[in-house]
């Protein structure tokens, strides 16, 4: 069952009912100011950091769900409703929500009154702009009452929802004309405030939540709205809000447009106040309001946003025989990659914005799907991430976006982290040809005095693996690898110990983790990523160093065959007792997905590739995608940790973890099996699951982290949408492996691995200053194999388009 439809021409998903199986959200803003907005206008805004600079409040896991948002209330002669249905939930005569690229349009109609609200965050602007168009379609004159509503968060989201003894006495506001200013703590240690404005005279306002809502009422029946008035209340402690009140009369057929701005302002310390030393300096806020205070200016802002996305999405555009592929590649997958690039795993409807800042491994992987869009921002991010690395190559696992400092609560010692940086820096160079990033001076541990070149960071990353091998010569698993639920040094038997941070005291003396537990996944990742490091060294003319690194990779491949090959697939690990994990000898968890794809793409052994792919199909494949492991763990294994705490079929315990499905899609394509690659791709690609939205539950336009696996009673149900490495990796899988348009150090490679039934496809790719119009023909109906390639009519050896630097070029590729 569907709850809406794709409007590809407008790049929108159109939701036709407010009762989606879960709130279906969108993200506004791509730079400093961000908003989450659901199809019923729930959600919240923050500046840069969802934990440290939260602007409006949201209630996660509330009953009912999705409470807190920017709400407009209408009281039309006793009928009370919201344009987005919630929170009042009066049945509407018509409802529609269009989620587009950086904007959302929600339209509701009731009793002949239509309210259309458009929300967006302009470029280079720290605020959400909202335009409300009210149209009287009733045929006769109408007078009704109208309220806006936003609830301020007291800046630090963690503190805001825990420290009530203090917070109930700090809230402060100021009101001037039609603008409500939120200035909690501005007098003291904060140099920032927020405001909510409307471009029209108002008939009143409220800034105190209890006056507006009533202590024993809810968002669904605010007292002021029930009474048809407002209290002109001044918040003083408790919960400050911002609500504008207006009485509106519209003749039959008449419309009224209001433009609201919910903005954020930072002030230099010496300019915080007016001459009286008390009143806040509103200059910047007024300039922001001025920028969007008419419908014309609003329309111009929306147009700019569209142009911005036209440009971004013009960099890579494909036309394949499958509409759903085109929709994912040209629109939604790229859009999601922008969101994951910006927010890592911090704030979604499943991530509270409090627990997790920017993840080291996460952000490095997010860059893989984003780098072609705005390479300069990727470069800046790479340097921020690398700056949190430690001198020995280890890394802080997370950092806070506001401070850019490593998060000491979580610490480091995740064994895979450093490798992802080699991959992301390589992806940046392959995209841009900008080798100068390797010379950039980048601090260690955020300490400028410890700055060394980015190349040095890559070198310590590579050798961090080599220098930390276990008894078999495989990389030590340390705290955890990519699967941070395989906690081989935890042995936790006490409730409340975080698997992410707890280490059993028995490993303290050894440096914090077992020196026996080894990760086959990290070994496979090392053999996949390592050649990039070798390629970089060769390019720099460091042949000896390249040779030395290559020798380590070759050695690791041998170790994998000698000590990690299980006969039909690669094992997962050796645990801290030296026992095999992910082997046919195990009772449960005999095969794991994670190491297989990277091992295959490292060309470790031809026969192993064949057997491994067959085993994956046989043991992990289901109608909804590939499960992470099989059989699922049915009891708690103290030696494995968190993975065995999830019921079978959920999360890392045999859930369909869509992130690592992409690694198999890549591997299948790499191995030339385009049909299989496409089968796995289409099982999890959201647009392909639109028809089963009732089962799938999460948004049909973006990937979620997990779909319940075959062992789960809710097999096929999705969770944790939006912020997942799945977005980047599936972008890589479809564009670089299946369609095969893959940036390389020497130029743009075109080496597709497609379903044999396809006649071919076309693609436009802007790359290092030139535009390539690529036509792939498949007359013999093969999956893979470039028979010939021409660029501007001239034959080229191999399948790499040489770097032409500028202009537009025709590329023809014939498979066969
Ligand atoms: C989840 C993982 C997540 C980790 C980090 C675990 O509980 O299962 O998917 O990466 O927490 O916070
Ligand atoms: C989600 C986390 O964000 C990611 O870092 C981790 O690799 C996966 N879960 C797998 O556990």
XYZ file of N, CA and C in Angstrom, residues 57-254:
594
model
N 11.936 23.039 20.652
C 11.827 21.814 21.432
C 11.100 20.716 20.666
N 11.473 19.510 20.954
C 10.781 18.371 20.363
C 10.681 17.270 21.406
N 9.633 16.473 21.318
C 9.475 15.398 22.307
C 9.623 14.047 21.620
N 10.782 13.472 21.776
C 11.011 12.153 21.176
C 10.182 11.104 21.899
N 9.789 10.115 21.159
C 9.071 8.976 21.722
C 7.896 9.409 22.574
N 7.186 10.400 22.091
C 6.042 10.919 22.833
C 4.796 10.085 22.540
N 3.819 10.222 23.417
C 2.489 9.668 23.161
C 1.526 10.851 23.123
N 0.858 11.154 22.022
C 1.031 10.505 20.725
C 2.384 10.872 20.108
N 2.696 10.198 19.029
C 3.995 10.374 18.399
C 4.090 11.755 17.746
N 5.285 12.214 17.550
C 5.595 13.426 16.776
C 4.979 14.680 17.389
N 5.323 14.946 18.632
C 4.801 16.140 19.286
C 5.894 17.189 19.437
N 5.554 18.378 19.090
C 6.497 19.490 19.046
C 6.711 19.810 17.587
N 6.548 21.071 17.242
C 6.715 21.454 15.836
C 6.385 22.908 15.682
N 6.324 23.326 14.411
C 5.855 24.688 14.157
C 4.421 24.529 13.716
N 3.497 24.979 14.584
C 2.087 24.729 14.319
C 1.349 26.026 14.032
N 0.460 25.970 13.063
C -0.469 27.073 12.831
C -1.860 26.569 13.207
N -2.541 27.348 14.026
C -3.892 26.983 14.465
C -4.904 27.918 13.828
N -6.033 27.354 13.443
C -7.123 28.160 12.903
C -8.369 27.863 13.725
N -9.046 28.927 14.153
C -10.356 28.755 14.788
C -11.373 29.456 13.893
N -12.085 28.627 13.124
C -13.043 29.144 12.148
C -14.441 28.941 12.731
N -14.870 29.911 13.481
C -16.183 29.847 14.129
C -16.399 28.556 14.919
N -15.392 28.242 15.700
C -15.528 27.077 16.573
C -14.901 25.810 16.005
N -14.648 25.771 14.714
C -13.941 24.607 14.161
C -12.445 24.904 14.243
N -11.758 24.065 14.979
C -10.334 24.315 15.223
C -9.516 23.300 14.440
N -8.564 23.780 13.677
C -7.774 22.847 12.857
C -6.390 23.391 12.551
N -5.526 22.483 12.102
C -4.183 22.840 11.637
C -4.069 22.470 10.160
N -3.343 23.269 9.396
C -3.141 22.941 7.976
C -2.493 21.567 7.794
N -1.661 21.162 8.741
C -0.988 19.864 8.637
C -1.687 18.779 9.462
N -2.969 18.991 9.785
C -3.787 18.027 10.524
C -3.422 17.949 12.003
N -2.182 17.641 12.309
C -1.742 17.523 13.691
C -1.362 18.911 14.205
N -1.419 19.195 15.476
C -1.799 18.308 16.578
C -3.302 18.249 16.884
N -4.103 19.162 16.323
C -5.528 19.143 16.668
C -6.206 17.887 16.114
N -5.785 17.497 14.898
C -6.292 16.278 14.243
C -7.771 16.347 13.901
N -8.229 17.527 13.593
C -9.578 17.654 13.031
C -9.514 17.099 11.610
N -10.469 16.287 11.259
C -10.490 15.696 9.918
C -10.530 16.812 8.875
N -9.602 16.783 7.920
C -9.554 17.850 6.923
C -10.360 17.464 5.693
N -10.807 18.474 4.946
C -11.500 18.188 3.681
C -10.491 17.841 2.592
N -9.285 18.348 2.735
C -8.202 17.972 1.811
C -6.881 18.142 2.549
N -5.918 17.280 2.218
C -4.598 17.341 2.843
C -3.547 16.913 1.830
N -2.420 17.581 1.844
C -1.297 17.155 0.998
C -0.008 17.679 1.610
N 1.034 16.857 1.534
C 2.359 17.330 1.959
C 3.342 16.999 0.850
N 4.051 18.001 0.389
C 5.072 17.786 -0.639
C 6.433 18.016 -0.020
N 7.200 16.936 0.104
C 8.580 17.082 0.554
C 9.461 17.229 -0.684
N 10.167 18.341 -0.782
C 11.043 18.555 -1.924
C 12.476 18.760 -1.481
N 13.290 19.218 -2.395
C 14.718 19.400 -2.116
C 14.908 20.637 -1.242
N 14.939 20.442 0.067
C 15.179 21.556 0.986
C 13.946 22.370 1.329
N 12.794 21.910 0.943
C 11.559 22.608 1.331
C 10.436 21.610 1.513
N 9.392 22.052 2.210
C 8.205 21.224 2.402
C 6.979 22.121 2.262
N 5.986 21.628 1.540
C 4.748 22.396 1.370
C 3.592 21.560 1.924
N 2.912 22.100 2.919
C 1.784 21.381 3.509
C 0.509 22.172 3.249
N -0.480 21.485 2.708
C -1.737 22.163 2.402
C -2.897 21.449 3.079
N -3.731 22.219 3.763
C -4.945 21.661 4.358
C -6.138 22.521 3.983
N -7.289 21.871 3.932
C -8.507 22.616 3.625
C -9.583 22.189 4.604
N -10.364 23.191 5.051
C -11.484 22.855 5.933
C -12.561 23.913 5.765
N -13.762 23.473 5.584
C -14.924 24.375 5.494
C -14.678 25.548 4.552
N -14.113 25.259 3.408
C -13.942 26.317 2.404
C -12.756 27.222 2.628
N -11.975 26.943 3.644
C -10.753 27.728 3.849
C -9.556 26.833 3.526
N -8.693 27.370 2.661
C -7.497 26.597 2.306
C -6.278 27.267 2.938
N -5.401 26.458 3.544
C -4.172 27.007 4.134
C -2.994 26.236 3.554
N -2.154 26.974 2.850
C -0.969 26.319 2.284
C 0.267 26.916 2.947
N 1.072 26.053 3.540
C 2.255 26.531 4.247
C 3.500 25.955 3.586
N 4.410 26.842 3.220
C 5.679 26.406 2.623
C 6.802 26.734 3.598
N 7.649 25.747 3.849
C 8.751 25.913 4.793
C 10.064 25.731 4.044
N 11.021 26.601 4.256
C 12.360 26.321 3.733
C 13.405 27.118 4.494
N 14.642 26.703 4.358
C 15.769 27.423 4.935
C 16.599 27.921 3.757
N 16.674 29.232 3.552
C 17.431 29.737 2.400
C 18.928 29.458 2.539
N 19.631 29.547 1.423
C 21.093 29.409 1.460
C 21.685 30.619 2.192
N 22.757 30.402 2.893
C 23.459 31.465 3.614
C 22.526 32.252 4.525
N 21.729 31.552 5.259
C 20.712 32.214 6.076
C 20.442 31.336 7.287
N 20.480 31.930 8.479
C 20.295 31.125 9.678
C 18.861 31.174 10.165
N 17.953 30.754 9.324
C 16.568 30.767 9.761
C 15.665 29.965 8.852
N 14.538 29.573 9.425
C 13.507 28.882 8.635
C 12.447 29.913 8.255
N 12.145 29.980 6.978
C 11.148 30.930 6.491
C 9.879 30.149 6.170
N 8.768 30.687 6.597
C 7.496 29.974 6.421
C 6.496 30.919 5.765
N 5.930 30.476 4.684
C 4.902 31.311 4.057
C 3.547 30.629 4.185
N 2.589 31.366 4.717
C 1.240 30.824 4.876
C 0.320 31.566 3.913
N -0.326 30.817 3.041
C -1.301 31.438 2.140
C -2.684 30.920 2.528
N -3.516 31.839 2.946
C -4.872 31.484 3.372
C -5.834 31.936 2.280
N -6.640 31.037 1.782
C -7.545 31.378 0.683
C -8.970 30.992 1.052
N -9.837 31.928 0.884
C -11.252 31.664 1.166
C -11.914 31.107 -0.089
N -12.153 29.826 -0.092
C -12.783 29.185 -1.264
C -14.248 28.879 -0.983
N -14.777 29.461 0.075
C -16.110 29.037 0.539
C -17.265 29.653 -0.243
N -16.977 30.735 -0.992
C -18.079 31.359 -1.730
C -18.717 32.507 -0.972
N -18.436 32.627 0.317
C -18.945 33.802 1.036
C -17.860 34.326 1.977
N -18.055 35.497 2.533
C -17.022 36.097 3.388
C -16.781 35.226 4.621
N -15.557 35.342 5.116
C -15.201 34.489 6.246
C -14.341 35.277 7.225
N -14.645 35.164 8.494
C -13.779 35.752 9.515
C -13.342 34.614 10.433
N -12.047 34.536 10.651
C -11.547 33.441 11.497
C -10.336 33.934 12.279
N -9.909 33.128 13.219
C -8.759 33.510 14.046
C -7.583 32.595 13.736
N -6.409 33.165 13.863
C -5.210 32.462 13.378
C -4.060 32.655 14.380
N -3.363 31.559 14.706
C -2.218 31.611 15.625
C -1.019 30.896 15.011
N 0.145 31.422 15.261
C 1.366 30.656 14.990
C 1.809 30.057 16.321
N 2.715 29.102 16.260
C 3.215 28.531 17.524
C 4.586 27.881 17.344
N 5.504 28.252 18.203
C 6.795 27.541 18.294
C 7.190 27.527 19.770
N 7.802 26.460 20.197
C 8.236 26.365 21.597
C 9.756 26.383 21.635
N 10.322 27.291 22.400
C 11.774 27.401 22.439
C 12.401 26.286 23.256
N 13.532 25.836 22.803
C 14.351 24.944 23.633
C 15.396 25.839 24.302
N 15.795 25.498 25.497
C 16.729 26.371 26.210
C 18.166 26.030 25.810
N 18.378 25.897 24.551
C 19.676 25.787 23.871
C 20.375 24.440 23.974
N 20.654 23.968 25.158
C 21.368 22.686 25.277
C 20.304 21.591 25.432
N 20.152 20.798 24.387
C 19.026 19.871 24.349
C 19.081 18.832 25.467
N 20.272 18.448 25.843
C 20.415 17.458 26.906
C 19.963 18.058 28.234
N 20.446 19.247 28.509
C 20.101 19.948 29.730
C 18.609 20.286 29.742
N 18.108 20.665 28.584
C 16.718 21.099 28.463
C 15.731 20.019 28.879
N 16.107 18.763 28.660
C 15.133 17.723 29.000
C 15.508 16.965 30.272
N 16.448 17.553 31.036
C 16.800 16.861 32.279
C 16.867 17.785 33.498
N 17.319 19.013 33.303
C 17.665 19.850 34.466
C 16.559 20.854 34.803
N 15.408 20.327 35.187
C 14.241 21.207 35.330
C 14.339 22.149 36.529
N 15.004 21.715 37.593
C 15.077 22.590 38.773
C 15.690 23.929 38.409
N 16.605 23.926 37.448
C 17.208 25.190 37.015
C 16.426 25.816 35.850
N 16.099 24.980 34.874
C 15.531 25.526 33.636
C 14.191 26.213 33.813
N 13.433 25.777 34.804
C 12.122 26.399 34.977
C 12.233 27.842 35.453
N 13.455 28.298 35.733
C 13.621 29.676 36.198
C 14.550 30.509 35.331
N 14.870 30.035 34.128
C 15.818 30.819 33.321
C 15.199 31.465 32.074
N 14.056 30.983 31.614
C 13.481 31.418 30.325
C 13.191 32.914 30.277
N 13.582 33.568 29.203
C 13.359 35.015 29.039
C 12.995 35.324 27.600
N 12.147 36.296 27.413
C 11.804 36.745 26.053
C 11.745 38.264 26.003
N 11.665 38.778 24.799
C 11.439 40.201 24.577
C 10.485 40.286 23.385
N 9.616 41.263 23.365
C 8.658 41.382 22.260
C 8.735 42.795 21.721
N 8.842 42.906 20.413
C 8.863 44.239 19.815
C 8.154 44.127 18.470
N 7.158 44.960 18.279
C 6.337 44.912 17.068
C 5.803 43.491 16.879
N 6.054 42.896 15.698
C 5.515 41.541 15.488
C 6.598 40.477 15.673
N 7.612 40.818 16.413
C 8.720 39.874 16.579
C 8.852 39.449 18.043
N 8.960 38.159 18.233
C 9.153 37.618 19.582
C 10.588 37.109 19.662
N 11.336 37.596 20.622
C 12.745 37.229 20.755
C 12.926 36.267 21.922
N 13.678 35.232 21.675
C 14.007 34.286 22.747
C 15.419 34.588 23.223
N 15.532 35.086 24.470
C 16.857 35.542 24.911
C 17.297 34.878 26.215
N 16.877 33.658 26.419
C 17.296 32.954 27.628
C 18.824 32.886 27.715
N 19.340 33.326 28.834
C 20.795 33.329 29.148
C 21.605 34.315 28.298
N 20.917 35.111 27.494
C 21.640 36.070 26.637
C 22.354 37.118 27.493
N 21.754 37.489 28.601
C 22.369 38.484 29.475
C 23.680 37.954 30.067
N 23.757 36.623 30.181
C 24.827 36.037 30.971
C 25.998 35.575 30.090
N 25.940 34.345 29.666
C 27.131 33.805 28.998
C 26.905 33.470 27.533
N 25.695 33.769 27.041
C 25.420 33.406 25.645
C 25.403 34.648 24.763
N 25.954 34.505 23.582
C 25.989 35.627 22.649
C 25.049 35.370 21.480
N 24.015 34.640 21.724
C 23.085 34.313 20.640
C 21.658 34.321 21.161
N 20.764 34.677 20.266
C 19.336 34.632 20.585
C 18.582 34.134 19.357
N 17.305 33.856 19.536
C 16.475 33.418 18.413
C 15.253 34.322 18.355
N 14.574 34.289 17.234
C 13.374 35.133 17.125
C 12.365 34.478 16.192
N 11.121 34.918 16.333
C 10.050 34.434 15.447
C 9.238 35.656 15.045
N 9.182 35.910 13.750
C 8.550 37.144 13.288
C 7.463 36.848 12.267
N 6.608 37.828 12.044
C 5.668 37.754 10.932
C 5.614 39.139 10.283
N 5.419 39.147 8.985
C 5.514 40.406 8.221
C 4.203 41.190 8.222
N 3.507 41.232 9.333
C 2.203 41.894 9.357
C 1.927 42.326 10.793
N 0.992 43.248 10.934
C 0.572 43.649 12.287
C -0.126 42.463 12.939
N 0.073 42.337 14.241
C -0.618 41.239 14.923
C -1.632 41.818 15.909
N -2.574 40.964 16.279
C -3.596 41.417 17.231
C -3.267 40.964 18.647
N -2.126 40.352 18.797
C -1.731 39.902 20.127
C -0.698 38.795 20.002
N -0.283 38.294 21.125
C 0.760 37.269 21.124
C 0.703 36.498 22.437
N 1.433 35.422 22.493
C 1.719 34.752 23.761
C 3.159 34.308 23.750
N 3.802 34.362 24.892
C 5.182 33.867 24.985
C 5.340 32.913 26.174
N 4.269 32.728 26.914
C 4.317 31.816 28.064
C 3.471 30.597 27.714
N 4.088 29.440 27.779
C 3.389 28.236 27.296
C 2.114 27.948 28.071
N 2.185 28.094 29.374
C 1.004 27.727 30.166
C -0.170 28.660 29.898
N 0.134 29.908 29.584
C -0.958 30.824 29.248
C -1.581 30.412 27.919
N -0.741 30.066 26.968
C -1.262 29.727 25.637
C -1.958 28.364 25.632
N -1.279 27.367 26.179
C -1.833 26.003 26.088
C -2.760 25.696 27.260
N -2.357 26.152 28.443
C -3.096 25.743 29.640
C -2.394 24.555 30.246
N -2.214 24.601 31.539
C -1.378 23.586 32.192
C -1.880 22.163 31.973
N -3.184 22.006 31.893
C -3.719 20.643 31.762
C -4.283 20.366 30.356
N -3.947 21.245 29.424
C -4.335 20.986 28.029
C -3.116 20.430 27.293
N -3.251 20.266 25.987
C -2.126 19.776 25.184
C -2.009 20.580 23.907
N -1.044 20.176 23.074
C -0.906 20.851 21.774
C -2.213 20.752 20.963
N -2.977 19.720 21.267
C -4.173 19.493 20.448
C -5.348 20.385 20.861
N -5.274 21.010 22.039
C -6.392 21.874 22.444
C -5.919 23.054 23.287
N -5.044 23.880 22.713
C -4.529 25.012 23.492
C -5.684 25.912 23.952
N -5.612 26.337 25.181
C -6.698 27.116 25.758
C -6.959 28.401 24.971
N -5.879 29.073 24.568
C -6.041 30.336 23.839
C -6.830 30.105 22.547
N -6.529 29.019 21.878
C -7.204 28.725 20.609
C -8.668 28.354 20.872
N -8.899 27.571 21.928
C -10.283 27.219 22.286
C -11.079 28.482 22.604
N -10.434 29.399 23.320
C -11.131 30.629 23.738
C -11.191 31.678 22.628
N -10.433 31.457 21.559
C -10.437 32.410 20.451
C -9.768 33.723 20.784
N -8.727 33.684 21.598
C -8.025 34.931 21.952
C -6.562 34.630 22.264
N -5.868 35.623 22.809
C -4.521 35.333 23.290
C -4.326 36.105 24.574
N -3.244 35.790 25.278
C -3.081 36.353 26.616
C -2.073 37.482 26.701
N -1.418 37.798 25.567
C -0.321 38.782 25.602
C 0.614 38.493 26.778
N 0.929 37.238 26.941
C 1.702 36.825 28.117
C 3.197 37.028 27.909
N 3.861 37.305 29.019
C 5.301 37.510 28.991
C 5.958 36.359 29.749
N 6.715 35.541 29.033
C 7.343 34.388 29.694
C 8.373 34.870 30.697
N 8.389 34.235 31.832
C 9.350 34.579 32.866
C 9.670 33.260 33.555
N 10.705 32.578 33.063
C 10.943 31.219 33.517
C 10.008 30.257 32.803
N 9.800 29.101 33.376
C 8.982 28.033 32.808
C 9.355 27.779 31.347
N 8.352 27.676 30.479
C 8.652 27.324 29.081
C 8.259 28.447 28.146
N 9.235 29.200 27.671
C 8.901 30.276 26.745
C 8.511 29.731 25.371
N 7.531 30.373 24.786
C 7.085 30.002 23.442
C 6.986 31.265 22.603
N 6.606 31.106 21.356
C 6.322 32.269 20.529
C 5.053 31.983 19.752
N 4.034 32.796 19.980
C 2.787 32.622 19.236
C 2.260 33.992 18.827
N 2.028 34.160 17.535
C 1.407 35.384 17.030
C -0.090 35.129 16.887
N -0.876 36.165 17.134
C -2.326 36.019 17.031
C -2.874 37.058 16.067
N -3.813 36.611 15.224
C -4.391 37.522 14.243
C -5.828 37.142 13.952
N -6.660 38.162 13.847
C -8.033 37.910 13.418
C -8.093 38.301 11.941
N -8.607 37.418 11.108
C -8.512 37.644 9.662
C -9.905 37.559 9.032
N -10.183 38.499 8.152
C -11.422 38.413 7.370
C -11.044 38.326 5.898
N -11.600 37.367 5.207
C -11.335 37.216 3.767
C -12.655 37.219 3.022
N -12.701 38.021 1.995
C -13.890 37.993 1.134
C -13.884 36.679 0.358
N -15.009 36.345 -0.227
C -15.073 35.127 -1.047
C -14.001 35.215 -2.130
N -13.188 34.157 -2.228
C -12.150 34.121 -3.263
C -10.870 34.857 -2.874
N -10.871 35.545 -1.770
C -9.699 36.346 -1.414
C -8.631 35.488 -0.715
